[in-house]
XYZ file of N, CA, C and O in Angstrom:
384
model
N 28.059 -9.292 12.944
C 26.999 -9.308 11.945
C 25.643 -9.290 12.662
O 25.444 -9.950 13.671
N 24.712 -8.539 12.147
C 23.396 -8.377 12.774
C 22.569 -9.653 12.713
O 21.746 -9.909 13.563
N 22.787 -10.470 11.695
C 22.021 -11.709 11.522
C 22.913 -12.889 11.897
O 23.912 -13.145 11.228
N 22.534 -13.572 12.968
C 23.313 -14.727 13.391
C 22.712 -16.033 12.898
O 23.427 -16.982 12.628
N 21.380 -16.069 12.794
C 20.724 -17.290 12.324
C 19.469 -16.936 11.547
O 18.658 -16.142 12.002
N 19.320 -17.538 10.377
C 18.125 -17.381 9.557
C 17.274 -18.633 9.717
O 17.744 -19.748 9.483
N 16.018 -18.434 10.117
C 15.091 -19.549 10.305
C 14.151 -19.591 9.100
O 13.457 -18.609 8.821
N 14.167 -20.714 8.389
C 13.329 -20.879 7.200
C 12.606 -22.214 7.308
O 13.246 -23.265 7.307
N 11.290 -22.163 7.385
C 10.524 -23.413 7.433
C 10.388 -23.977 6.018
O 10.540 -23.255 5.025
N 10.080 -25.247 5.930
C 9.855 -25.869 4.622
C 8.687 -25.186 3.904
O 8.724 -24.991 2.691
N 7.649 -24.814 4.677
C 6.483 -24.142 4.085
C 6.885 -22.835 3.409
O 6.499 -22.567 2.274
N 7.687 -22.016 4.099
C 8.120 -20.729 3.537
C 9.034 -20.954 2.343
O 8.922 -20.273 1.317
N 9.941 -21.910 2.456
C 10.857 -22.207 1.342
C 10.074 -22.576 0.083
O 10.363 -22.080 -1.003
N 9.062 -23.412 0.245
C 8.230 -23.803 -0.896
C 7.393 -22.634 -1.402
O 7.240 -22.447 -2.610
N 6.849 -21.841 -0.472
C 6.004 -20.707 -0.862
C 6.771 -19.684 -1.687
O 6.302 -19.246 -2.745
N 7.978 -19.302 -1.226
C 8.710 -18.274 -1.973
C 9.174 -18.800 -3.330
O 9.328 -18.027 -4.272
N 9.380 -20.108 -3.427
C 9.745 -20.664 -4.728
C 8.539 -20.696 -5.671
O 8.606 -20.232 -6.804
N 7.412 -21.231 -5.178
C 6.227 -21.367 -6.024
C 5.618 -20.021 -6.415
O 5.197 -19.843 -7.551
N 5.585 -19.096 -5.483
C 4.930 -17.816 -5.734
C 5.846 -16.785 -6.400
O 5.400 -15.998 -7.227
N 7.140 -16.785 -6.027
C 8.043 -15.720 -6.484
C 9.299 -16.234 -7.191
O 10.129 -15.436 -7.611
N 9.470 -17.555 -7.288
C 10.655 -18.171 -7.882
C 11.947 -17.640 -7.248
O 12.924 -17.304 -7.929
N 11.936 -17.562 -5.920
C 13.111 -17.154 -5.150
C 13.574 -18.368 -4.348
O 12.781 -19.023 -3.681
N 14.864 -18.656 -4.403
C 15.409 -19.790 -3.656
C 16.000 -19.322 -2.325
O 16.331 -18.148 -2.147
N 16.157 -20.263 -1.417
C 16.784 -19.939 -0.129
C 18.212 -19.437 -0.355
O 18.675 -18.520 0.332
N 18.918 -20.026 -1.305
C 20.283 -19.595 -1.599
C 20.314 -18.122 -2.000
O 21.183 -17.366 -1.567
N 19.353 -17.687 -2.829
C 19.298 -16.280 -3.222
C 19.059 -15.375 -2.011
O 19.660 -14.302 -1.903
N 18.194 -15.818 -1.106
C 17.936 -15.044 0.115
C 19.235 -14.916 0.913
O 19.604 -13.821 1.350
N 19.933 -16.015 1.088
C 21.183 -15.993 1.851
C 22.229 -15.105 1.177
O 22.957 -14.382 1.859
N 22.318 -15.149 -0.156
C 23.256 -14.284 -0.882
C 22.957 -12.817 -0.582
O 23.867 -12.018 -0.357
N 21.685 -12.469 -0.596
C 21.282 -11.084 -0.340
C 21.637 -10.647 1.077
O 22.068 -9.510 1.298
N 21.441 -11.532 2.027
C 21.652 -11.162 3.425
C 23.129 -11.017 3.780
O 23.464 -10.271 4.705
N 24.024 -11.692 3.068
C 25.456 -11.526 3.334
C 26.077 -10.440 2.450
O 27.210 -10.031 2.692
N 25.329 -9.951 1.482
C 25.798 -8.873 0.620
C 25.987 -7.612 1.461
O 25.070 -7.158 2.127
N 27.177 -7.045 1.445
C 27.447 -5.838 2.234
C 26.663 -4.631 1.716
O 26.478 -3.669 2.434
N 26.211 -4.688 0.491
C 25.488 -3.560 -0.101
C 23.980 -3.791 -0.005
O 23.263 -3.674 -0.980
N 23.526 -4.113 1.194
C 22.089 -4.269 1.405
C 21.562 -3.060 2.172
O 22.326 -2.329 2.802
N 20.274 -2.856 2.094
C 19.604 -1.782 2.824
C 18.590 -2.443 3.738
O 17.759 -3.229 3.280
N 18.680 -2.134 5.037
C 17.751 -2.711 6.005
C 16.841 -1.602 6.533
O 17.311 -0.576 7.000
N 15.541 -1.834 6.450
C 14.547 -0.850 6.872
C 13.615 -1.477 7.894
O 13.291 -2.659 7.796
N 13.160 -0.669 8.855
C 12.145 -1.167 9.790
C 10.835 -1.267 9.051
O 10.491 -0.421 8.238
N 10.089 -2.309 9.347
C 8.816 -2.545 8.659
C 7.660 -2.374 9.637
O 6.811 -1.530 9.447
N 7.632 -3.155 10.694
C 6.604 -3.039 11.729
C 7.237 -3.264 13.095
O 8.300 -3.871 13.201
N 6.574 -2.765 14.128
C 7.077 -2.957 15.488
C 6.518 -4.205 16.147
O 7.192 -4.843 16.947
N 5.277 -4.530 15.864
C 4.650 -5.667 16.536
C 3.912 -6.524 15.519
O 2.814 -6.153 15.130
N 4.457 -7.589 15.038
C 5.747 -8.137 15.431
C 6.903 -7.338 14.827
O 6.719 -6.634 13.824
N 8.074 -7.448 15.441
C 9.253 -6.700 14.982
C 9.751 -7.286 13.666
O 10.322 -8.369 13.626
N 9.466 -6.565 12.592
C 9.880 -7.023 11.261
C 10.763 -5.994 10.578
O 10.632 -4.802 10.811
N 11.638 -6.495 9.732
C 12.523 -5.653 8.934
C 12.393 -6.033 7.474
O 12.120 -7.184 7.146
N 12.621 -5.040 6.620
C 12.691 -5.273 5.175
C 14.145 -5.107 4.772
O 14.794 -4.132 5.166
N 14.651 -6.050 4.019
C 16.012 -5.967 3.496
C 15.909 -5.887 1.980
O 15.270 -6.724 1.345
N 16.518 -4.849 1.422
C 16.617 -4.688 -0.032
C 18.057 -5.016 -0.399
O 18.986 -4.451 0.177
N 18.239 -5.944 -1.329
C 19.587 -6.369 -1.663
C 19.611 -7.054 -3.021
O 18.568 -7.288 -3.625
N 20.820 -7.373 -3.467
C 21.005 -8.037 -4.761
C 21.691 -9.381 -4.572
O 22.545 -9.542 -3.708
N 21.292 -10.343 -5.414
C 21.958 -11.648 -5.424
C 23.294 -11.494 -6.152
O 23.578 -10.454 -6.746
N 24.086 -12.551 -6.162
C 25.360 -12.522 -6.883
C 25.142 -12.323 -8.379
O 26.009 -11.802 -9.071
N 23.980 -12.734 -8.885
C 23.663 -12.560 -10.308
C 22.987 -11.230 -10.597
O 22.562 -10.983 -11.719
N 22.819 -10.380 -9.574
C 22.243 -9.061 -9.776
C 20.723 -8.984 -9.661
O 20.136 -7.952 -9.944
N 20.089 -10.052 -9.245
C 18.631 -10.022 -9.060
C 18.311 -9.226 -7.797
O 18.846 -9.497 -6.721
N 17.434 -8.233 -7.922
C 17.100 -7.358 -6.804
C 15.898 -7.903 -6.043
O 14.811 -8.039 -6.604
N 16.119 -8.207 -4.753
C 15.081 -8.827 -3.949
C 14.714 -7.989 -2.734
O 15.551 -7.272 -2.179
N 13.454 -8.125 -2.343
C 12.956 -7.565 -1.083
C 12.689 -8.762 -0.180
O 11.948 -9.670 -0.545
N 13.291 -8.730 0.995
C 13.178 -9.829 1.949
C 12.568 -9.284 3.234
O 13.022 -8.265 3.751
N 11.538 -9.954 3.731
C 10.916 -9.538 4.988
C 11.251 -10.576 6.047
O 11.029 -11.772 5.863
N 11.823 -10.078 7.154
C 12.266 -10.921 8.251
C 11.563 -10.519 9.538
O 11.298 -9.339 9.755
N 11.291 -11.491 10.381
C 10.701 -11.224 11.692
C 11.742 -11.548 12.765
O 12.273 -12.656 12.818
N 12.032 -10.554 13.605
C 13.037 -10.704 14.656
C 12.555 -11.684 15.720
O 11.444 -11.571 16.221
N 13.420 -12.660 16.048
C 13.087 -13.676 17.043
C 13.928 -13.545 18.313
O 13.754 -14.309 19.240
N 14.844 -12.591 18.336
C 15.716 -12.394 19.492
C 17.098 -12.980 19.267
O 17.267 -13.944 18.536
N 18.093 -12.369 19.924
C 19.479 -12.839 19.911
C 20.037 -13.078 18.511
O 20.696 -14.078 18.251
N 19.755 -12.168 17.584
C 20.293 -12.271 16.230
C 19.618 -13.288 15.336
O 20.089 -13.575 14.247
N 18.507 -13.853 15.796
C 17.777 -14.850 15.009
C 16.604 -14.168 14.306
O 15.871 -13.397 14.917
N 16.443 -14.478 13.021
C 15.359 -13.906 12.222
C 14.641 -15.013 11.474
O 15.260 -15.919 10.925
N 13.315 -14.901 11.444
C 12.462 -15.828 10.718
C 12.151 -15.222 9.349
O 11.748 -14.054 9.263
N 12.351 -15.978 8.290
C 12.031 -15.498 6.943
C 10.517 -15.527 6.754
O 9.891 -16.580 6.851
N 9.936 -14.350 6.493
C 8.499 -14.237 6.257
C 8.209 -14.422 4.777
O 7.348 -15.199 4.384
N 8.954 -13.702 3.925
C 8.798 -13.834 2.479
C 9.993 -13.201 1.775
O 10.783 -12.473 2.384
N 10.116 -13.482 0.495
C 11.151 -12.893 -0.357
C 10.585 -12.814 -1.764
O 9.990 -13.778 -2.249
N 10.765 -11.660 -2.401
C 10.237 -11.449 -3.746
C 11.039 -10.371 -4.450
O 11.855 -9.695 -3.823
N 10.808 -10.225 -5.744
C 11.523 -9.197 -6.496
C 11.046 -7.814 -6.084
O 9.869 -7.623 -5.762
N 11.973 -6.868 -6.093
C 11.628 -5.486 -5.751
C 10.713 -4.891 -6.813
O 10.824 -5.214 -7.992
N 9.860 -3.976 -6.361
C 9.046 -3.189 -7.276
C 9.885 -2.010 -7.756
O 10.906 -1.674 -7.135
N 9.495 -1.343 -8.861
C 10.299 -0.235 -9.383
C 10.629 0.843 -8.344
O 11.764 1.323 -8.286
N 9.682 1.176 -7.499
C 9.908 2.201 -6.470
C 10.994 1.743 -5.485
O 11.856 2.516 -5.076
N 10.969 0.468 -5.135
C 11.967 -0.089 -4.217
C 13.344 -0.144 -4.875
O 14.357 0.105 -4.221
N 13.366 -0.443 -6.171
C 14.640 -0.461 -6.893
C 15.277 0.923 -6.882
O 16.492 1.054 -6.686
N 14.468 1.957 -7.086
C 14.998 3.335 -7.045
C 15.542 3.662 -5.659
O 16.625 4.229 -5.525
N 14.792 3.302 -4.636
C 15.223 3.570 -3.259
C 16.520 2.834 -2.950
O 17.439 3.398 -2.343
N 16.608 1.594 -3.355
C 17.820 0.789 -3.137
C 19.003 1.439 -3.858
O 20.082 1.610 -3.274
N 18.794 1.819 -5.107
C 19.866 2.449 -5.874
C 20.383 3.722 -5.216
O 21.581 3.944 -5.138
N 19.474 4.534 -4.708
C 19.871 5.773 -4.028
C 20.639 5.477 -2.746
O 21.638 6.119 -2.457
N 20.156 4.517 -1.974
C 20.792 4.201 -0.678
C 22.195 3.642 -0.855
O 23.104 4.007 -0.117
N 22.392 2.737 -1.815
C 23.727 2.137 -1.953
C 24.713 3.092 -2.595
O 25.919 2.914 -2.478
N 24.216 4.136 -3.242
C 25.096 5.146 -3.819
C 25.354 6.282 -2.849
O 25.965 7.281 -3.196
N 24.826 6.152 -1.622
C 25.104 7.166 -0.596
C 24.052 8.243 -0.483
O 24.209 9.196 0.269
N 22.948 8.125 -1.214
C 21.865 9.110 -1.112
C 20.978 8.808 0.067
O 21.211 7.904 0.843
N 19.914 9.598 0.188
C 19.003 9.359 1.321
C 17.723 8.714 0.909
O 17.360 8.574 -0.174
């Protein structure tokens, strides 16, 4: 698995809940979902965007910062925008 450890500070956990009503459990559900889409976001710092769905079908965009050796720091998590939902739908159905 590409993700060996997810690092979530109390500040980030509170921020994503207060600002976006996303829980850490939902983030974890998305990251273990085999039907996720991982995209490069920036090189410096090395960040990735993960588009995925929770077990209840909530579509989330998760931004992670690579820390080395399979460890990623959670930057933020929020609901996908319509454009991202379309992209996610195409990718998981085998489109480009």
